[in-house]
Coordinates of C-alpha atoms in Angstrom, one line a residue:
X1 CA 33.7 -16.0 -12.0
X2 CA 31.8 -18.3 -14.2
X3 CA 31.0 -17.4 -17.8
X4 CA 27.8 -18.7 -19.5
X5 CA 27.2 -18.4 -23.2
X6 CA 23.7 -18.3 -24.7
X7 CA 22.4 -17.8 -28.2
X8 CA 21.6 -14.2 -29.2
X9 CA 18.0 -15.3 -30.0
X10 CA 17.6 -16.7 -26.5
X11 CA 18.9 -13.5 -24.9
X12 CA 16.5 -11.4 -27.0
X13 CA 13.6 -13.6 -25.9
X14 CA 14.6 -13.1 -22.2
X15 CA 14.9 -9.4 -22.7
X16 CA 11.5 -9.1 -24.3
X17 CA 9.9 -11.1 -21.5
X18 CA 11.6 -9.0 -18.9
X19 CA 10.4 -5.8 -20.6
X20 CA 6.8 -7.1 -20.6
X21 CA 7.2 -7.9 -16.9
X22 CA 8.6 -4.5 -16.1
X23 CA 5.7 -2.8 -18.0
X24 CA 3.1 -5.0 -16.1
X25 CA 4.7 -4.1 -12.7
X26 CA 4.5 -0.4 -13.6
X27 CA 0.8 -0.8 -14.4
X28 CA 0.1 -2.6 -11.2
X29 CA 2.1 -0.2 -9.0
X30 CA 0.5 2.9 -10.6
X31 CA -3.0 1.5 -9.9
X32 CA -2.0 0.6 -6.4
X33 CA -0.7 4.1 -5.6
X34 CA -4.1 5.6 -6.6
X35 CA -5.8 3.1 -4.3
X36 CA -3.5 3.8 -1.3
X37 CA -4.3 7.5 -1.4
X38 CA -7.7 6.6 0.2
X39 CA -6.0 5.0 3.2
X40 CA -4.5 6.6 6.3
X41 CA -1.7 5.4 8.6
X42 CA -1.5 5.6 12.4
X43 CA 0.0 9.0 12.4
X44 CA -2.6 10.5 10.1
X45 CA -5.5 9.0 12.2
X46 CA -4.1 10.1 15.5
X47 CA -3.7 13.7 14.1
X48 CA -7.2 13.7 12.6
X49 CA -8.9 12.4 15.7
X50 CA -6.7 14.2 18.2
X51 CA -5.9 10.9 20.0
X52 CA -2.7 9.1 21.2
X53 CA -1.3 6.0 19.6
X54 CA -2.4 4.0 22.7
X55 CA -6.0 5.2 22.3
X56 CA -5.9 4.2 18.6
X57 CA -4.6 0.8 19.7
X58 CA -7.7 0.5 22.0
X59 CA -10.0 1.4 19.1
X60 CA -8.4 -1.4 17.0
X61 CA -8.6 -3.9 19.9
X62 CA -12.3 -3.3 20.7
X63 CA -13.4 -3.1 17.1
X64 CA -14.3 0.6 17.2
X65 CA -12.1 1.3 14.1
X66 CA -11.6 -1.3 11.4
X67 CA -8.1 -1.5 10.0
X68 CA -5.8 -3.4 7.6
X69 CA -2.3 -4.5 8.3
X70 CA 0.5 -4.8 5.8
X71 CA 3.6 -6.3 7.4
X72 CA 3.7 -4.3 10.7
X73 CA 2.0 -1.1 9.5
X74 CA -1.7 -0.4 10.1
X75 CA -3.9 1.4 7.5
X76 CA -7.4 2.8 7.9
X77 CA -10.0 3.7 5.3
X78 CA -11.0 7.3 5.1
X79 CA -14.6 6.2 5.0
X80 CA -14.2 4.4 8.3
X81 CA -12.7 7.5 10.0
X82 CA -15.6 9.6 8.6
X83 CA -18.1 7.1 10.0
X84 CA -16.4 7.3 13.4
X85 CA -16.4 11.1 13.3
X86 CA -19.9 11.3 11.8
X87 CA -18.9 13.7 9.1
X88 CA -16.7 14.0 6.0
X89 CA -13.0 14.8 6.5
X90 CA -10.7 16.8 4.2
X91 CA -8.6 14.1 2.4
X92 CA -5.8 16.6 1.8
X93 CA -5.2 17.0 5.6

């Protein structure tokens, strides 16, 4: 184990910077969560449309349904699902 000594003033500066960073991350994550509530995942879309995962894949492949991908997970805008259905859907579903 290695011991490193730093001045108290330096430690306090690092702590303040980290606290500002943590607050900023909380602000960003809170805003992101609100935005994500307007998106649906594969399971939600299959349930709403009454289709299989394979049919949903076909909709993605042929451009019938726009999507966004984060890592390996697909997300769909509620507005795009509504446009496909031709009517407004209950977002609580």
